[in-house]
Coordinates of N, CA and C in Angstrom, one line a residue:
Chain U
Q10 N -74.1 -35.5 -37.8 CA -73.6 -36.8 -38.1 C -72.5 -36.6 -39.2
S11 N -71.3 -37.1 -38.9 CA -70.2 -36.9 -39.8 C -70.3 -38.0 -40.9
V12 N -69.9 -37.6 -42.1 CA -69.8 -38.6 -43.2 C -68.7 -39.6 -42.9
L13 N -67.6 -39.2 -42.3 CA -66.6 -40.1 -41.9 C -66.7 -40.2 -40.3
T14 N -66.7 -41.4 -39.9 CA -66.9 -41.7 -38.4 C -65.6 -42.1 -37.7
Q15 N -65.3 -41.4 -36.7 CA -64.1 -41.8 -35.9 C -64.6 -42.0 -34.4
P16 N -63.8 -42.8 -33.6 CA -64.1 -42.8 -32.2 C -63.8 -41.5 -31.6
P17 N -64.6 -40.9 -30.7 CA -64.3 -39.6 -30.1 C -63.1 -39.5 -29.3
S18 N -62.6 -40.7 -28.7 CA -61.5 -40.6 -27.9 C -60.6 -41.9 -28.0
A19 N -59.4 -41.8 -27.7 CA -58.5 -42.9 -27.6 C -57.4 -42.6 -26.5
S20 N -56.8 -43.6 -26.0 CA -55.8 -43.3 -25.0 C -54.8 -44.4 -24.9
G21 N -53.6 -44.1 -24.3 CA -52.5 -45.1 -24.2 C -51.5 -44.6 -23.3
T22 N -50.6 -45.4 -22.8 CA -49.5 -45.0 -22.0 C -48.3 -44.9 -22.8
P23 N -47.3 -44.1 -22.4 CA -46.1 -43.9 -23.2 C -45.5 -45.2 -23.6
G24 N -45.1 -45.3 -24.9 CA -44.5 -46.5 -25.4 C -45.5 -47.5 -26.0
Q25 N -46.7 -47.3 -25.7 CA -47.8 -48.2 -26.3 C -48.0 -47.9 -27.7
R26 N -48.8 -48.8 -28.4 CA -49.3 -48.6 -29.7 C -50.8 -48.3 -29.7
V27 N -51.3 -47.3 -30.3 CA -52.7 -47.0 -30.4 C -53.1 -47.0 -31.9
T28 N -54.4 -47.3 -32.1 CA -54.9 -47.2 -33.5 C -56.2 -46.4 -33.5
I29 N -56.4 -45.6 -34.4 CA -57.6 -44.8 -34.6 C -58.2 -45.1 -35.9
S30 N -59.5 -45.4 -35.9 CA -60.2 -45.9 -37.1 C -61.0 -44.7 -37.7
C31 N -61.3 -44.9 -39.0 CA -62.1 -43.9 -39.7 C -63.0 -44.7 -40.7
S32 N -64.3 -44.7 -40.4 CA -65.2 -45.4 -41.3 C -66.0 -44.5 -42.2
G33 N -66.0 -44.9 -43.5 CA -66.7 -44.1 -44.5 C -67.6 -45.0 -45.3
S34 N -67.7 -44.6 -46.6 CA -68.6 -45.3 -47.5 C -68.0 -45.2 -48.9
N35 N -68.7 -45.8 -49.9 CA -68.2 -45.9 -51.2 C -67.9 -44.6 -51.9
P36 N -68.7 -43.5 -51.7 CA -68.4 -42.3 -52.4 C -67.2 -41.6 -51.9
N37 N -66.7 -41.9 -50.7 CA -65.5 -41.2 -50.1 C -64.4 -42.2 -50.0
I38 N -64.2 -42.8 -48.9 CA -63.1 -43.7 -48.7 C -63.0 -44.9 -49.7
G39 N -64.2 -45.4 -50.0 CA -64.3 -46.5 -51.0 C -63.8 -46.1 -52.4
S40 N -63.7 -44.8 -52.7 CA -63.3 -44.4 -54.0 C -62.1 -43.5 -54.0
H41 N -61.6 -43.0 -52.9 CA -60.5 -42.0 -52.9 C -59.6 -42.3 -51.7
T42 N -58.4 -41.8 -51.8 CA -57.4 -42.0 -50.7 C -57.8 -41.1 -49.5
V43 N -57.2 -41.5 -48.4 CA -57.4 -40.9 -47.1 C -56.2 -40.1 -46.6
N44 N -56.4 -39.0 -46.0 CA -55.4 -38.2 -45.4 C -55.7 -38.1 -43.9
W45 N -54.6 -37.9 -43.1 CA -54.8 -37.8 -41.7 C -54.1 -36.5 -41.3
Y46 N -54.7 -35.8 -40.3 CA -54.2 -34.5 -39.8 C -54.1 -34.6 -38.3
Q47 N -53.1 -34.0 -37.8 CA -53.0 -33.8 -36.3 C -53.2 -32.4 -35.9
Q48 N -54.0 -32.2 -34.9 CA -54.2 -30.8 -34.5 C -54.0 -30.6 -33.0
L49 N -52.9 -29.9 -32.7 CA -52.6 -29.6 -31.2 C -53.6 -28.4 -30.8
P50 N -53.8 -28.3 -29.5 CA -54.8 -27.3 -29.0 C -54.4 -25.9 -29.5
G51 N -55.3 -25.2 -30.1 CA -55.1 -23.8 -30.5 C -54.3 -23.6 -31.7
T52 N -54.0 -24.7 -32.5 CA -53.2 -24.5 -33.7 C -53.9 -25.1 -34.9
A53 N -53.4 -24.8 -36.1 CA -54.0 -25.3 -37.3 C -53.7 -26.8 -37.4
P54 N -54.5 -27.5 -38.2 CA -54.2 -28.9 -38.4 C -52.9 -29.0 -39.2
K55 N -52.2 -30.2 -39.0 CA -51.0 -30.4 -39.6 C -51.0 -31.8 -40.3
L56 N -50.6 -31.8 -41.6 CA -50.6 -33.1 -42.3 C -49.7 -34.1 -41.7
L57 N -50.3 -35.3 -41.5 CA -49.5 -36.4 -41.0 C -49.3 -37.5 -42.1
I58 N -50.4 -37.9 -42.7 CA -50.4 -39.0 -43.6 C -51.2 -38.6 -44.8
Y59 N -50.8 -38.9 -46.1 CA -51.5 -38.6 -47.3 C -51.5 -39.9 -48.1
G60 N -52.5 -40.0 -49.0 CA -52.5 -41.2 -49.9 C -52.6 -42.5 -49.1
N61 N -53.4 -42.5 -48.1 CA -53.6 -43.7 -47.2 C -52.5 -44.0 -46.3
S62 N -51.2 -44.0 -46.8 CA -50.1 -44.5 -46.0 C -48.8 -43.8 -46.2
Q63 N -48.8 -42.7 -46.9 CA -47.6 -41.9 -47.1 C -47.4 -40.9 -46.0
R64 N -46.2 -41.0 -45.3 CA -45.9 -40.0 -44.3 C -45.5 -38.7 -44.9
A65 N -46.1 -37.6 -44.3 CA -45.7 -36.3 -44.8 C -44.2 -36.0 -44.3
S66 N -43.6 -35.1 -45.0 CA -42.2 -34.7 -44.7 C -42.1 -34.4 -43.2
G67 N -41.1 -35.0 -42.6 CA -40.7 -34.7 -41.2 C -41.6 -35.5 -40.2
V68 N -42.5 -36.3 -40.6 CA -43.3 -37.1 -39.7 C -42.6 -38.3 -39.3
P69 N -42.5 -38.6 -38.0 CA -41.7 -39.8 -37.6 C -42.4 -41.1 -38.1
D70 N -41.5 -42.1 -38.2 CA -42.1 -43.4 -38.7 C -42.9 -44.1 -37.7
R71 N -43.1 -43.5 -36.5 CA -44.0 -44.1 -35.5 C -45.4 -44.0 -36.0
F72 N -45.7 -43.1 -36.9 CA -47.0 -42.9 -37.5 C -47.1 -43.7 -38.8
S73 N -48.2 -44.4 -38.9 CA -48.5 -45.2 -40.1 C -50.0 -45.2 -40.4
G74 N -50.3 -45.3 -41.7 CA -51.7 -45.3 -42.1 C -52.0 -46.5 -43.0
S75 N -53.2 -46.9 -43.0 CA -53.7 -48.0 -43.9 C -55.1 -47.8 -44.3
K76 N -55.5 -48.5 -45.3 CA -56.9 -48.4 -45.8 C -57.3 -49.8 -46.3
S77 N -58.6 -50.1 -46.0 CA -59.1 -51.3 -46.6 C -60.6 -51.1 -46.8
G78 N -61.0 -51.2 -48.1 CA -62.4 -51.0 -48.4 C -62.9 -49.6 -48.1
T79 N -63.8 -49.5 -47.3 CA -64.4 -48.1 -46.9 C -63.9 -47.7 -45.5
S80 N -62.9 -48.2 -45.0 CA -62.3 -47.8 -43.7 C -60.8 -47.6 -43.8
A81 N -60.4 -46.7 -42.9 CA -58.9 -46.4 -42.8 C -58.5 -46.4 -41.4
S82 N -57.2 -46.5 -41.1 CA -56.7 -46.5 -39.8 C -55.4 -45.7 -39.7
L83 N -55.2 -45.1 -38.6 CA -54.0 -44.4 -38.2 C -53.4 -45.1 -37.0
A84 N -52.2 -45.6 -37.1 CA -51.5 -46.2 -36.0 C -50.4 -45.4 -35.5
I85 N -50.2 -45.3 -34.2 CA -49.1 -44.6 -33.6 C -48.4 -45.5 -32.6
S86 N -47.2 -45.8 -32.9 CA -46.4 -46.7 -32.0 C -45.5 -45.9 -31.2
G87 N -45.0 -46.5 -30.1 CA -44.0 -45.8 -29.2 C -44.6 -44.5 -28.8
L88 N -45.8 -44.5 -28.3 CA -46.6 -43.3 -27.9 C -45.8 -42.4 -27.0
Q89 N -45.8 -41.1 -27.3 CA -45.1 -40.1 -26.6 C -46.1 -39.0 -26.1
S90 N -45.7 -38.3 -25.1 CA -46.6 -37.3 -24.5 C -47.0 -36.2 -25.5
E91 N -46.1 -35.9 -26.4 CA -46.3 -34.9 -27.4 C -47.3 -35.3 -28.5
D92 N -47.7 -36.6 -28.5 CA -48.7 -37.1 -29.4 C -50.1 -36.7 -29.0
E93 N -50.2 -36.2 -27.8 CA -51.6 -35.9 -27.3 C -52.1 -34.7 -28.1
A94 N -53.2 -35.0 -28.9 CA -53.8 -34.1 -29.8 C -55.1 -34.7 -30.4
D95 N -55.7 -33.9 -31.2 CA -56.9 -34.3 -32.0 C -56.4 -34.8 -33.3
Y96 N -57.0 -35.9 -33.8 CA -56.6 -36.5 -35.1 C -57.9 -36.6 -36.0
Y97 N -57.7 -36.1 -37.2 CA -58.8 -36.1 -38.2 C -58.5 -36.9 -39.4
C98 N -59.4 -37.7 -39.9 CA -59.2 -38.3 -41.3 C -60.0 -37.4 -42.3
A99 N -59.6 -37.4 -43.5 CA -60.3 -36.6 -44.5 C -60.2 -37.4 -45.9
A100 N -61.2 -37.2 -46.7 CA -61.3 -37.8 -48.0 C -62.2 -36.9 -48.9
W101 N -62.0 -37.1 -50.2 CA -63.0 -36.4 -51.1 C -64.2 -37.3 -51.2
D102 N -65.4 -36.7 -51.3 CA -66.7 -37.4 -51.4 C -67.4 -37.0 -52.7
D103 N -67.6 -38.1 -53.5 CA -68.2 -37.9 -54.8 C -69.7 -37.4 -54.7
S104 N -70.4 -37.9 -53.7 CA -71.8 -37.5 -53.6 C -72.0 -36.1 -53.2
L105 N -71.1 -35.6 -52.3 CA -71.2 -34.2 -51.8 C -70.4 -33.3 -52.7
N106 N -69.5 -33.9 -53.5 CA -68.7 -33.2 -54.4 C -67.8 -32.2 -53.7
G107 N -67.2 -32.7 -52.6 CA -66.4 -31.9 -51.8 C -65.6 -32.7 -50.8
W108 N -64.7 -32.1 -50.0 CA -63.9 -32.7 -49.0 C -64.7 -32.9 -47.8
V109 N -64.5 -34.1 -47.1 CA -65.2 -34.4 -45.9 C -64.2 -34.8 -44.8
F110 N -64.4 -34.4 -43.6 CA -63.5 -34.8 -42.5 C -64.3 -35.6 -41.5
G111 N -63.5 -36.5 -40.8 CA -64.1 -37.2 -39.7 C -64.4 -36.4 -38.5
G112 N -65.1 -36.9 -37.6 CA -65.5 -36.1 -36.4 C -64.3 -35.9 -35.4
G113 N -63.2 -36.5 -35.7 CA -62.0 -36.3 -34.8 C -61.9 -37.3 -33.7
T114 N -60.7 -37.6 -33.3 CA -60.4 -38.5 -32.2 C -59.4 -37.8 -31.3
K115 N -59.8 -37.6 -30.0 CA -58.9 -36.9 -29.0 C -58.1 -38.0 -28.4
L116 N -56.8 -37.9 -28.6 CA -55.8 -38.9 -28.1 C -55.2 -38.4 -26.8
T117 N -55.4 -39.2 -25.7 CA -54.8 -38.8 -24.4 C -53.7 -39.8 -24.1
V118 N -52.5 -39.3 -23.7 CA -51.4 -40.1 -23.3 C -51.4 -40.1 -21.8
L119 N -51.7 -41.3 -21.2 CA -51.9 -41.4 -19.7 C -50.6 -41.3 -19.0
Chain N
Q23 N -39.2 -20.9 -47.2 CA -40.2 -21.9 -46.7 C -41.6 -21.4 -47.0
V24 N -42.4 -22.4 -47.2 CA -43.8 -22.1 -47.5 C -44.5 -21.4 -46.3
Q25 N -45.2 -20.3 -46.5 CA -45.9 -19.7 -45.5 C -47.3 -19.2 -46.0
L26 N -48.3 -19.4 -45.2 CA -49.6 -18.8 -45.5 C -50.0 -18.0 -44.3
V27 N -50.1 -16.7 -44.5 CA -50.4 -15.8 -43.4 C -51.7 -15.1 -43.6
Q28 N -52.6 -15.3 -42.6 CA -54.0 -14.8 -42.7 C -54.2 -13.5 -42.0
S29 N -55.3 -12.9 -42.4 CA -55.7 -11.6 -41.8 C -56.2 -11.8 -40.3
G30 N -56.4 -10.8 -39.6 CA -56.7 -10.9 -38.2 C -58.2 -11.2 -37.9
A31 N -58.5 -11.4 -36.6 CA -59.8 -11.7 -36.2 C -60.8 -10.7 -36.5
E32 N -62.1 -11.1 -36.7 CA -63.1 -10.3 -37.1 C -64.4 -10.5 -36.2
V33 N -65.1 -9.5 -35.9 CA -66.4 -9.6 -35.3 C -67.4 -8.9 -36.2
K34 N -68.4 -9.6 -36.6 CA -69.4 -9.1 -37.5 C -70.8 -9.3 -37.0
K35 N -71.7 -8.4 -37.4 CA -73.1 -8.5 -37.0 C -73.8 -9.5 -37.9
P36 N -74.8 -10.1 -37.4 CA -75.6 -11.0 -38.3 C -76.1 -10.3 -39.5
G37 N -76.0 -11.0 -40.7 CA -76.4 -10.4 -41.9 C -75.3 -9.7 -42.7
A38 N -74.2 -9.4 -42.0 CA -73.1 -8.7 -42.6 C -72.2 -9.7 -43.4
S39 N -71.2 -9.2 -44.1 CA -70.2 -10.1 -44.8 C -68.9 -9.9 -44.2
V40 N -68.0 -10.9 -44.4 CA -66.6 -10.9 -43.9 C -65.7 -11.3 -45.1
K41 N -64.6 -10.7 -45.2 CA -63.6 -11.1 -46.2 C -62.3 -11.4 -45.5
V42 N -61.8 -12.6 -45.6 CA -60.6 -13.0 -45.0 C -59.5 -13.2 -46.1
S43 N -58.3 -12.8 -45.8 CA -57.2 -12.9 -46.7 C -56.2 -13.9 -46.3
C44 N -55.4 -14.4 -47.3 CA -54.4 -15.5 -47.1 C -53.2 -15.1 -48.0
K45 N -52.2 -14.6 -47.4 CA -51.0 -14.2 -48.1 C -50.0 -15.3 -48.2
A46 N -49.7 -15.8 -49.4 CA -48.8 -16.9 -49.6 C -47.4 -16.4 -50.0
S47 N -46.4 -17.2 -49.5 CA -45.0 -16.9 -49.8 C -44.2 -18.2 -49.8
G48 N -43.0 -18.1 -50.4 CA -42.1 -19.3 -50.3 C -42.3 -20.3 -51.4
Y49 N -43.2 -20.0 -52.4 CA -43.5 -20.9 -53.5 C -44.1 -20.1 -54.6
T50 N -44.2 -20.7 -55.8 CA -44.8 -20.0 -56.9 C -46.3 -20.1 -56.8
F51 N -46.9 -19.0 -56.5 CA -48.3 -18.9 -56.1 C -49.3 -19.5 -57.1
S52 N -49.0 -19.3 -58.4 CA -50.0 -19.7 -59.4 C -50.0 -21.2 -59.7
V53 N -49.0 -21.9 -59.2 CA -48.9 -23.3 -59.5 C -49.8 -24.2 -58.6
Y54 N -50.2 -23.7 -57.4 CA -50.9 -24.5 -56.5 C -52.3 -23.9 -56.2
G55 N -53.3 -24.7 -56.0 CA -54.6 -24.2 -55.5 C -54.6 -24.0 -54.0
L56 N -55.6 -23.3 -53.6 CA -55.8 -23.0 -52.2 C -57.2 -23.3 -51.8
H57 N -57.3 -24.0 -50.6 CA -58.6 -24.3 -50.1 C -58.9 -23.4 -48.9
W58 N -60.2 -23.3 -48.6 CA -60.6 -22.7 -47.3 C -61.4 -23.7 -46.5
V59 N -61.0 -23.8 -45.3 CA -61.6 -24.8 -44.3 C -62.0 -24.1 -43.1
R60 N -63.2 -24.3 -42.5 CA -63.5 -23.7 -41.3 C -63.7 -24.7 -40.2
Q61 N -63.6 -24.2 -38.9 CA -63.7 -25.1 -37.8 C -64.4 -24.4 -36.7
A62 N -65.7 -24.7 -36.4 CA -66.4 -24.1 -35.3 C -65.8 -24.7 -34.0
P63 N -66.0 -24.0 -32.9 CA -65.5 -24.4 -31.6 C -65.9 -25.8 -31.3
G64 N -64.9 -26.7 -31.0 CA -65.1 -28.1 -30.6 C -65.6 -29.0 -31.7
Q65 N -65.6 -28.5 -33.0 CA -66.2 -29.2 -34.1 C -65.1 -29.7 -35.0
R66 N -65.5 -30.6 -35.9 CA -64.6 -31.1 -37.0 C -64.3 -30.0 -38.0
P67 N -63.2 -30.0 -38.7 CA -63.0 -29.1 -39.8 C -64.1 -29.3 -40.9
E68 N -64.4 -28.2 -41.6 CA -65.5 -28.3 -42.6 C -65.0 -27.5 -43.9
W69 N -64.9 -28.2 -45.0 CA -64.4 -27.7 -46.2 C -65.4 -26.6 -46.8
V70 N -64.9 -25.4 -47.1 CA -65.7 -24.3 -47.7 C -65.6 -24.3 -49.2
G71 N -64.4 -24.3 -49.7 CA -64.2 -24.2 -51.1 C -62.7 -24.1 -51.5
W72 N -62.5 -24.0 -52.8 CA -61.1 -24.0 -53.4 C -61.0 -23.1 -54.6
I73 N -59.8 -22.6 -54.8 CA -59.5 -21.8 -56.0 C -58.3 -22.3 -56.6
N74 N -58.3 -22.3 -57.9 CA -57.1 -22.6 -58.7 C -56.4 -21.2 -58.8
A75 N -55.3 -21.1 -58.2 CA -54.6 -19.8 -58.1 C -54.1 -19.4 -59.5
G76 N -53.9 -20.3 -60.4 CA -53.4 -20.0 -61.7 C -54.5 -19.3 -62.6
N77 N -55.6 -20.0 -62.7 CA -56.6 -19.4 -63.6 C -57.9 -18.9 -62.9
G78 N -57.9 -19.0 -61.6 CA -59.1 -18.4 -60.9 C -60.3 -19.3 -60.8
D79 N -60.3 -20.5 -61.4 CA -61.4 -21.4 -61.3 C -61.7 -21.7 -59.8
T80 N -63.0 -21.8 -59.5 CA -63.4 -22.1 -58.1 C -64.3 -23.3 -58.0
K81 N -64.4 -23.8 -56.8 CA -65.3 -24.9 -56.5 C -65.7 -24.7 -55.1
Y82 N -67.0 -24.7 -54.8 CA -67.6 -24.5 -53.5 C -68.3 -25.6 -52.9
S83 N -68.3 -25.8 -51.6 CA -69.1 -26.7 -50.9 C -70.6 -26.4 -51.2
Q84 N -71.4 -27.4 -51.4 CA -72.8 -27.2 -51.7 C -73.5 -26.4 -50.5
K85 N -72.9 -26.6 -49.3 CA -73.5 -26.0 -48.1 C -73.4 -24.4 -48.2
F86 N -72.3 -24.0 -48.8 CA -72.0 -22.5 -48.9 C -72.3 -21.9 -50.2
Q87 N -72.7 -22.7 -51.2 CA -72.9 -22.2 -52.5 C -73.9 -21.0 -52.5
G88 N -73.5 -19.9 -53.1 CA -74.4 -18.7 -53.1 C -74.1 -17.7 -52.0
R89 N -73.3 -18.2 -51.0 CA -73.0 -17.3 -49.9 C -71.5 -17.0 -49.8
V90 N -70.7 -17.8 -50.5 CA -69.2 -17.7 -50.4 C -68.7 -17.3 -51.8
T91 N -67.6 -16.5 -51.8 CA -66.9 -16.2 -53.0 C -65.4 -16.2 -52.6
I92 N -64.7 -17.0 -53.4 CA -63.2 -17.1 -53.2 C -62.6 -16.5 -54.4
T93 N -61.6 -15.6 -54.2 CA -60.9 -14.9 -55.3 C -59.4 -14.9 -55.0
R94 N -58.6 -14.4 -55.9 CA -57.2 -14.3 -55.7 C -56.7 -13.1 -56.5
D95 N -55.5 -12.6 -55.9 CA -54.8 -11.6 -56.6 C -53.4 -12.1 -56.8
T96 N -53.1 -12.5 -58.0 CA -51.8 -13.1 -58.3 C -50.6 -12.2 -58.0
S97 N -50.8 -10.9 -58.3 CA -49.7 -9.9 -58.1 C -49.4 -9.8 -56.6
A98 N -50.4 -10.0 -55.8 CA -50.2 -9.9 -54.3 C -50.0 -11.3 -53.7
T99 N -50.0 -12.3 -54.5 CA -49.9 -13.7 -54.0 C -50.9 -13.9 -52.8
T100 N -52.1 -13.5 -53.0 CA -53.0 -13.5 -51.9 C -54.4 -14.1 -52.4
A101 N -55.0 -14.9 -51.5 CA -56.3 -15.4 -51.8 C -57.3 -14.8 -50.8
Y102 N -58.5 -14.8 -51.2 CA -59.5 -14.2 -50.3 C -60.8 -15.1 -50.3
M103 N -61.4 -15.1 -49.1 CA -62.7 -15.8 -48.9 C -63.7 -14.8 -48.3
E104 N -64.7 -14.6 -49.0 CA -65.8 -13.7 -48.6 C -67.0 -14.5 -48.3
L105 N -67.6 -14.4 -47.1 CA -68.8 -15.1 -46.7 C -69.9 -14.0 -46.4
S106 N -71.0 -14.1 -47.0 CA -72.1 -13.1 -46.8 C -73.2 -13.7 -45.9
S107 N -74.2 -12.8 -45.6 CA -75.3 -13.2 -44.9 C -75.0 -14.0 -43.6
L108 N -74.0 -13.4 -42.9 CA -73.5 -14.1 -41.7 C -74.5 -14.4 -40.6
R109 N -74.4 -15.5 -40.0 CA -75.3 -15.8 -38.9 C -74.4 -16.4 -37.8
S110 N -75.0 -16.6 -36.6 CA -74.2 -17.0 -35.4 C -73.5 -18.3 -35.7
E111 N -74.1 -19.2 -36.5 CA -73.5 -20.5 -36.8 C -72.3 -20.4 -37.6
D112 N -72.0 -19.3 -38.2 CA -70.8 -19.1 -38.9 C -69.6 -18.7 -38.1
T113 N -69.8 -18.6 -36.8 CA -68.7 -18.3 -35.9 C -67.7 -19.5 -35.9
A114 N -66.5 -19.3 -36.3 CA -65.5 -20.4 -36.5 C -64.1 -19.8 -36.8
V115 N -63.1 -20.6 -36.7 CA -61.8 -20.3 -37.2 C -61.8 -20.7 -38.7
Y116 N -61.4 -19.8 -39.5 CA -61.3 -20.0 -41.0 C -59.8 -20.2 -41.3
Y117 N -59.5 -21.3 -42.0 CA -58.1 -21.6 -42.4 C -58.1 -21.6 -43.9
C118 N -56.9 -21.1 -44.4 CA -56.6 -21.4 -45.8 C -55.5 -22.5 -45.8
A119 N -55.5 -23.4 -46.8 CA -54.6 -24.5 -46.9 C -54.2 -24.7 -48.3
R120 N -52.9 -25.0 -48.6 CA -52.5 -25.2 -49.9 C -52.8 -26.6 -50.4
D121 N -53.2 -26.7 -51.7 CA -53.6 -27.9 -52.3 C -52.4 -28.5 -53.0
R122 N -52.2 -29.8 -52.8 CA -51.1 -30.5 -53.3 C -51.5 -31.8 -54.0
L123 N -50.9 -32.1 -55.1 CA -51.2 -33.4 -55.8 C -49.9 -34.1 -56.1
V124 N -49.8 -35.3 -55.5 CA -48.6 -36.1 -55.7 C -49.1 -37.5 -56.0
N125 N -48.7 -38.0 -57.2 CA -49.0 -39.4 -57.6 C -50.5 -39.7 -57.4
L126 N -51.3 -38.8 -58.0 CA -52.8 -38.9 -58.0 C -53.4 -38.7 -56.6
N127 N -52.6 -38.4 -55.6 CA -53.1 -38.2 -54.3 C -53.2 -36.7 -54.0
Y128 N -54.4 -36.2 -53.6 CA -54.7 -34.8 -53.3 C -54.6 -34.7 -51.8
Y129 N -54.1 -33.6 -51.3 CA -54.1 -33.3 -49.8 C -53.8 -31.9 -49.6
F130 N -53.9 -31.4 -48.3 CA -53.6 -30.1 -47.9 C -52.3 -30.1 -47.2
D131 N -51.2 -29.5 -47.8 CA -49.9 -29.7 -47.1 C -49.5 -28.6 -46.2
Y132 N -49.9 -27.4 -46.5 CA -49.6 -26.3 -45.6 C -50.8 -25.5 -45.3
W133 N -50.9 -25.1 -44.0 CA -52.1 -24.4 -43.5 C -51.7 -23.0 -43.0
G134 N -52.7 -22.0 -43.1 CA -52.5 -20.8 -42.5 C -52.7 -20.9 -41.0
Q135 N -52.5 -19.8 -40.3 CA -52.6 -19.9 -38.8 C -54.1 -19.8 -38.3
G136 N -55.0 -19.4 -39.3 CA -56.4 -19.4 -38.9 C -56.8 -17.9 -38.6
T137 N -58.1 -17.6 -38.9 CA -58.7 -16.4 -38.6 C -60.0 -16.6 -37.9
L138 N -60.1 -16.1 -36.7 CA -61.4 -16.3 -36.0 C -62.4 -15.2 -36.4
V139 N -63.5 -15.7 -36.9 CA -64.7 -14.9 -37.2 C -65.8 -15.1 -36.2
T140 N -66.2 -14.1 -35.6 CA -67.2 -14.2 -34.5 C -68.5 -13.4 -35.0
V141 N -69.6 -14.1 -34.9 CA -70.9 -13.5 -35.3 C -71.8 -13.6 -34.0
P142 N -71.8 -12.6 -33.2 CA -72.6 -12.7 -32.0 C -74.1 -12.9 -32.3
S143 N -74.8 -13.7 -31.5 CA -76.2 -14.0 -31.7 C -77.1 -12.9 -31.2

């Protein structure tokens, strides 16, 4: 059971907008900012969003992040085939005194 | 450009130890911390621990406390993660990742390519 909960899968057609949720609790998302990482098959995770909504260098503005209370969301607009990947949210957790990651969402572009 | 280059894949017997290295380049090594994150096949990433590359302070996940040791060699701009008493459940890709702090926001901005550690059951 992940401390941060994500839907296992999401999908959309090219050009569509998809949203991926990340649900946590007070010790993690409720108290700290959320980061999002994209992982293509067989590669290391890559930073997409930090501080809830700040895009990392070089990340297209099609990617956006938000946070409200103990939940966060990643939105991808103008979906492209190269967006097909696994997406993970992450936050510091005060109870565990360490970083925690969501279970990951596999995005399929139909 | 910032690069983190890790050592090669390892196969270890149960009960043995493994030491993975992470060679940093393209930035001032002692200014940034380094994290270690592992990812078992098909699983979410899992934080292992962190080292302050400047003064050597460390912080470990409660799950690995007592089994993991993270060190660094500033002259070699290299960090190391040693995990002992290996078991099959430790089979995973181990990544190093640079620690970044911007406007009170912490995150991992650069990652190594990963090192596969296999512990056959």
